JSON list of C-alpha atoms in Angstrom, two decimals:
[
{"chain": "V", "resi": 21, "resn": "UNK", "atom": "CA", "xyz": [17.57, -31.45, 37.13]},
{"chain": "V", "resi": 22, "resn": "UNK", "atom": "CA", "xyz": [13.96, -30.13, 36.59]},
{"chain": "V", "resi": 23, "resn": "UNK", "atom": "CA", "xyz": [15.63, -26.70, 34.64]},
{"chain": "V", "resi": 24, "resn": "UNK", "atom": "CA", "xyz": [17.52, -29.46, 32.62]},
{"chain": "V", "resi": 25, "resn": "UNK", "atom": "CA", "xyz": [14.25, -31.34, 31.65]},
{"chain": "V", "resi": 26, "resn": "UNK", "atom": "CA", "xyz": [13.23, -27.65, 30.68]},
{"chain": "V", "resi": 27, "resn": "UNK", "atom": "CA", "xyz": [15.65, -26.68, 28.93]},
{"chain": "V", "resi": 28, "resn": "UNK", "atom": "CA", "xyz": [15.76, -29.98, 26.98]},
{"chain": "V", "resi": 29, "resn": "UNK", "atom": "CA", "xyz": [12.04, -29.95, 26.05]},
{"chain": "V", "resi": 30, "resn": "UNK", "atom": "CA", "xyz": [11.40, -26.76, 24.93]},
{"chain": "V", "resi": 31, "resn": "UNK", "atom": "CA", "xyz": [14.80, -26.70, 22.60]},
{"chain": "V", "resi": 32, "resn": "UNK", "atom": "CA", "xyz": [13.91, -29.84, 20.93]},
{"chain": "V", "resi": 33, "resn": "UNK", "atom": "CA", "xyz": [9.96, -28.23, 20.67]},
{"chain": "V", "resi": 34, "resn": "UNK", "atom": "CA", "xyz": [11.81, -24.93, 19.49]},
{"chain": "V", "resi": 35, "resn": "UNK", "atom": "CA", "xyz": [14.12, -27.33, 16.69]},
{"chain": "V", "resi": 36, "resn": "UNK", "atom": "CA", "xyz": [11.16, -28.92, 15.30]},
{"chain": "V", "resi": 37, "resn": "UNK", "atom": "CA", "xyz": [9.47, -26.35, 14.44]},
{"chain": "V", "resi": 38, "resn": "UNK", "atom": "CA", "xyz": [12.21, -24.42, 12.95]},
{"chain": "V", "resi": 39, "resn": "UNK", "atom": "CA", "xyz": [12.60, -28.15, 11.00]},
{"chain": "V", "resi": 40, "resn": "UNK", "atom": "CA", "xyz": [9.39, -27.92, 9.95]},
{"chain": "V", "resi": 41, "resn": "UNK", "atom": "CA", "xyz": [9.03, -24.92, 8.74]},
{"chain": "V", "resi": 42, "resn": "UNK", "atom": "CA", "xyz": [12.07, -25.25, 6.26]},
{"chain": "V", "resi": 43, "resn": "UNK", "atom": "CA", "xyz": [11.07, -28.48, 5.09]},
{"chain": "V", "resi": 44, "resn": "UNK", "atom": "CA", "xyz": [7.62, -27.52, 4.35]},
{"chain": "V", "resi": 45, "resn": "UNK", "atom": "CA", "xyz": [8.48, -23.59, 2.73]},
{"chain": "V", "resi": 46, "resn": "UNK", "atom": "CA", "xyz": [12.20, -24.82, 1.34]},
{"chain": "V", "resi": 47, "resn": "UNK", "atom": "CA", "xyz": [11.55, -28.36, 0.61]},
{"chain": "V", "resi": 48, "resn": "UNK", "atom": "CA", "xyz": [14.33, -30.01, -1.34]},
{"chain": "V", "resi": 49, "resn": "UNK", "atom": "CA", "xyz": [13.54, -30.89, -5.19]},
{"chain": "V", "resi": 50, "resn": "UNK", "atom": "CA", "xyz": [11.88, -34.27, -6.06]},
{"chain": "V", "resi": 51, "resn": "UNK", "atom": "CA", "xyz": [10.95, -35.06, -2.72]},
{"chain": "V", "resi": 52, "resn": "UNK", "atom": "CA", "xyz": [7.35, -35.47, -1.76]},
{"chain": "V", "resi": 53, "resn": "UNK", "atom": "CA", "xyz": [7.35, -32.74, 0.73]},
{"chain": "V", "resi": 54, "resn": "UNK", "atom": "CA", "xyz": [8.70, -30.61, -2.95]},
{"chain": "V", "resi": 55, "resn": "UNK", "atom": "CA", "xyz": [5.54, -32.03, -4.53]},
{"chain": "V", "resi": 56, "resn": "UNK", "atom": "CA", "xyz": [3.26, -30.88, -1.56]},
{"chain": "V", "resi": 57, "resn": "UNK", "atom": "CA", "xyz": [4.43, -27.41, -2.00]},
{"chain": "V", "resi": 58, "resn": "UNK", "atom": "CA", "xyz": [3.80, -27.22, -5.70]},
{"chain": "V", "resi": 59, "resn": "UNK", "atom": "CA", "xyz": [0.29, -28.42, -5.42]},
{"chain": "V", "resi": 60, "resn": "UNK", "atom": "CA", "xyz": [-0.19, -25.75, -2.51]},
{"chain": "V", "resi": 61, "resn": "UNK", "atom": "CA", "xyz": [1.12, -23.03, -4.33]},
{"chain": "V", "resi": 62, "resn": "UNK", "atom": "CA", "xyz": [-1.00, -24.28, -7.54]},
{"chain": "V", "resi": 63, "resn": "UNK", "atom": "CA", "xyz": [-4.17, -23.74, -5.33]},
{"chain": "V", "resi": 64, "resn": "UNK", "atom": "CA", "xyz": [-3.05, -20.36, -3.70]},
{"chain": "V", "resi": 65, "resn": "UNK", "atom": "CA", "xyz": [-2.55, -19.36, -6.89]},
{"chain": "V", "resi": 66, "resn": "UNK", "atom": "CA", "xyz": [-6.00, -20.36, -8.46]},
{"chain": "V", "resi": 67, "resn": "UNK", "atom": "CA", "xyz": [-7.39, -18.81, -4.80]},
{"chain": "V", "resi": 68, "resn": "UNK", "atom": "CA", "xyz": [-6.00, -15.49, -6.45]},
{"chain": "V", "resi": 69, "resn": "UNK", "atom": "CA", "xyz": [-6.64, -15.52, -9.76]},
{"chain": "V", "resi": 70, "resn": "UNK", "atom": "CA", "xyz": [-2.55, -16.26, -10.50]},
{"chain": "V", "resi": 71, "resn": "UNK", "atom": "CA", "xyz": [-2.06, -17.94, -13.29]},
{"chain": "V", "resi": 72, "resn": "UNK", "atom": "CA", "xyz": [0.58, -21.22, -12.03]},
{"chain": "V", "resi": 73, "resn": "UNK", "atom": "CA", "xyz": [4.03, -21.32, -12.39]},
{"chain": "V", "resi": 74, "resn": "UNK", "atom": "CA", "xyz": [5.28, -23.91, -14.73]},
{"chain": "V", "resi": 75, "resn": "UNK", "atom": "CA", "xyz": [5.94, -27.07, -13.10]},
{"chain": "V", "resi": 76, "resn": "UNK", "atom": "CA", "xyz": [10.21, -27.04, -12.41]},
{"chain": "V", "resi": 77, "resn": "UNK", "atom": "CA", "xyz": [10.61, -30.71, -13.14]},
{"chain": "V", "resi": 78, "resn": "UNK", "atom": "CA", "xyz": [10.05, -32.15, -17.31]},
{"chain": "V", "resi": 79, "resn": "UNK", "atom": "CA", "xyz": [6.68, -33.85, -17.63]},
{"chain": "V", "resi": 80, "resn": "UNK", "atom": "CA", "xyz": [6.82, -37.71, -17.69]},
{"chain": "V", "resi": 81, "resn": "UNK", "atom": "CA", "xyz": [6.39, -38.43, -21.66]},
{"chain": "V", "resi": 82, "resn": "UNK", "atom": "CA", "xyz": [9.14, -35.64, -22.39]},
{"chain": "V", "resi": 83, "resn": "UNK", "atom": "CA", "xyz": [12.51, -37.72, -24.33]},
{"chain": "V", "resi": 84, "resn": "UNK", "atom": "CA", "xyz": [15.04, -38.59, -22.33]},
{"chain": "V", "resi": 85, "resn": "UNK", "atom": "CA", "xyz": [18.44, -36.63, -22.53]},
{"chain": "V", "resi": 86, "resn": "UNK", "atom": "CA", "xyz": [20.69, -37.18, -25.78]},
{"chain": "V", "resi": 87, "resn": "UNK", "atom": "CA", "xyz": [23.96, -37.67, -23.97]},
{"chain": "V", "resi": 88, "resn": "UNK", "atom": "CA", "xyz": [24.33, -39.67, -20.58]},
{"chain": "V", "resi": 89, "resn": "UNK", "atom": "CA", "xyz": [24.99, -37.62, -17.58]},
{"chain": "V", "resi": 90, "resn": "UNK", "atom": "CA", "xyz": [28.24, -37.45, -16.16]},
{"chain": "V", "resi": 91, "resn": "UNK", "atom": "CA", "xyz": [28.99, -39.93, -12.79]},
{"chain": "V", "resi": 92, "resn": "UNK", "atom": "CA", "xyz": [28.46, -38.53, -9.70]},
{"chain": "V", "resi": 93, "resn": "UNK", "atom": "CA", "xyz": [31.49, -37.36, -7.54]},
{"chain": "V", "resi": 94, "resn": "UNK", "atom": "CA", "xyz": [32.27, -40.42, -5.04]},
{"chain": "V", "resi": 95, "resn": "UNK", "atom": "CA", "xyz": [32.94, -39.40, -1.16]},
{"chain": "V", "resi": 96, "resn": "UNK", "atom": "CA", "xyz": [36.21, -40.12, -0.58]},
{"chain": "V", "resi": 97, "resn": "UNK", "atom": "CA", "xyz": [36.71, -42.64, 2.51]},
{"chain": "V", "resi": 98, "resn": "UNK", "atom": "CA", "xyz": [38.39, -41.94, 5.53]},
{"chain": "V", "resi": 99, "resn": "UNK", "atom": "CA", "xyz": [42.08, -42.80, 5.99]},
{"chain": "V", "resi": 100, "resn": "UNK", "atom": "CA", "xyz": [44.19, -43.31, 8.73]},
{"chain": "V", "resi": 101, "resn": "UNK", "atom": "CA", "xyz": [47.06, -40.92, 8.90]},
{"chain": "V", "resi": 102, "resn": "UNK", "atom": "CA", "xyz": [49.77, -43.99, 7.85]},
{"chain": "V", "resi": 103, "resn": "UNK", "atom": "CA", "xyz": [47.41, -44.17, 5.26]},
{"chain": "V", "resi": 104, "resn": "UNK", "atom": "CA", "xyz": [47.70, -40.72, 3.51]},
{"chain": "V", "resi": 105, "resn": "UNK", "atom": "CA", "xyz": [51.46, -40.72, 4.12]},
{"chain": "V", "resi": 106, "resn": "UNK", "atom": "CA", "xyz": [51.84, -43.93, 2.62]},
{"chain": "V", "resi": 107, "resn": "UNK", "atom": "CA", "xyz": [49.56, -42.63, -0.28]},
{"chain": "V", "resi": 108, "resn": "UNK", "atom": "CA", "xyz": [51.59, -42.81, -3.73]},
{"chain": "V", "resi": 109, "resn": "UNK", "atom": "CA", "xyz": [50.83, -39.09, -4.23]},
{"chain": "V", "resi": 110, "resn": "UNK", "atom": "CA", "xyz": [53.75, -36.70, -4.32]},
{"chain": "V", "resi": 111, "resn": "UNK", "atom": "CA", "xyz": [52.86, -33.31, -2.43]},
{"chain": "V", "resi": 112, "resn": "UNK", "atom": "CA", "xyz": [52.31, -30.46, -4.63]},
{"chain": "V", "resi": 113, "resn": "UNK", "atom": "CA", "xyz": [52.22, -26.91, -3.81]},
{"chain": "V", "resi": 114, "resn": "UNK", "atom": "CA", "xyz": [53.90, -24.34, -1.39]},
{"chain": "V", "resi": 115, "resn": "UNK", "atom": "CA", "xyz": [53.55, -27.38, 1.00]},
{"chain": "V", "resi": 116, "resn": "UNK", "atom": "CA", "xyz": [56.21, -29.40, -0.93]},
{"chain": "V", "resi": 117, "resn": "UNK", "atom": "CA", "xyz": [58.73, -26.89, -0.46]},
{"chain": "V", "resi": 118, "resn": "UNK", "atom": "CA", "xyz": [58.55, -25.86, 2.98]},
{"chain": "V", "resi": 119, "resn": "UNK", "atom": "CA", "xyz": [62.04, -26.70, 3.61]},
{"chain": "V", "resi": 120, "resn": "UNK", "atom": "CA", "xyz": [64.11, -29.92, 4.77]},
{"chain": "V", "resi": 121, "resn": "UNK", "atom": "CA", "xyz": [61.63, -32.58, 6.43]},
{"chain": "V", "resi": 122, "resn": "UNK", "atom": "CA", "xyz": [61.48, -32.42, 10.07]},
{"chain": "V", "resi": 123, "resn": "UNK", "atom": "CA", "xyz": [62.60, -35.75, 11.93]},
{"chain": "V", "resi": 124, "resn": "UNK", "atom": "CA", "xyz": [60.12, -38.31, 13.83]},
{"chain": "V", "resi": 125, "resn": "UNK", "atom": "CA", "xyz": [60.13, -37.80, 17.45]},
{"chain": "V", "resi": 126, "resn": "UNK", "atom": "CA", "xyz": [62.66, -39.74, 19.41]},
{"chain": "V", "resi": 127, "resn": "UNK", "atom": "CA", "xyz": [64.93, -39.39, 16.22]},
{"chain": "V", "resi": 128, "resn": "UNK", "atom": "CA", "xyz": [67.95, -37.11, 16.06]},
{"chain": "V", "resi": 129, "resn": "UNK", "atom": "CA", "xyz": [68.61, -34.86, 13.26]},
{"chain": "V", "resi": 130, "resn": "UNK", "atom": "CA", "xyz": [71.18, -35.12, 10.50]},
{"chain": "V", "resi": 131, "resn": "UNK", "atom": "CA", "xyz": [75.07, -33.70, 12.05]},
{"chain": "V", "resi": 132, "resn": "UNK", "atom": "CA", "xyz": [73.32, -33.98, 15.84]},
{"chain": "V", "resi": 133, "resn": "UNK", "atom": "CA", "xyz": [75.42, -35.46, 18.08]},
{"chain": "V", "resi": 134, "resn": "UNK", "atom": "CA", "xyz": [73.56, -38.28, 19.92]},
{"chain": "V", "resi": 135, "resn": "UNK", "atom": "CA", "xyz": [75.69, -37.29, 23.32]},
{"chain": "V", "resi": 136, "resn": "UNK", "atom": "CA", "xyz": [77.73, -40.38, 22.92]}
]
């Protein structure tokens, strides 16, 4: 139990530090952690005589863009597997012609005899 306790601590130590490092080097754009990193790099920068990088996102009072953007792709939901079969969606593909459909267990197949 105690090399559990161990093991436990010092991975989730290990994972927050490797989180923290991304998130502060590679943060994601228009987050505040993205912001942070700009302003830091704007002051290493001035630190070394660099001229800054311009800024990656349009200044505020810029127009806004002439045609709308497209709508964002929608996650589909998850579905039960009577669901999808009972979808109104005809197969397409090499998958559609994979050869005669295979029965339902406890069913016999076409010509079988059912020992009768």
């Amino acid at each position: 139990p105690l090399g559990v306790l161990f093991y436990w601590t010092t991975s989730n130590l290990w994972t927050m530090g490797q989180q923290f490092y991304v998130i502060r080097n590679n943060p994601a754009p228009g987050t505040p952690a993205f912001r942070a990193k700009e302003t830091r790099d704007a002051e290493k920068a001035k630190r070394h005589g660099i001229l800054p990088r311009p800024h990656s996102e349009p200044p505020a009072e810029a127009e806004p863009p002439a045609a709308p953007e497209p709508p964002r792709r929608q996650q589909p939901k998850k579905q039960s597997r009577s669901q999808r079969r009972g979808s109104s969606r005809k197969p397409s593909g090499p998958r559609s012609q994979s050869g005669p459909a295979r029965p339902k267990p406890g069913e016999s197949e076409p010509g079988e005899s059912t020992g009768s």
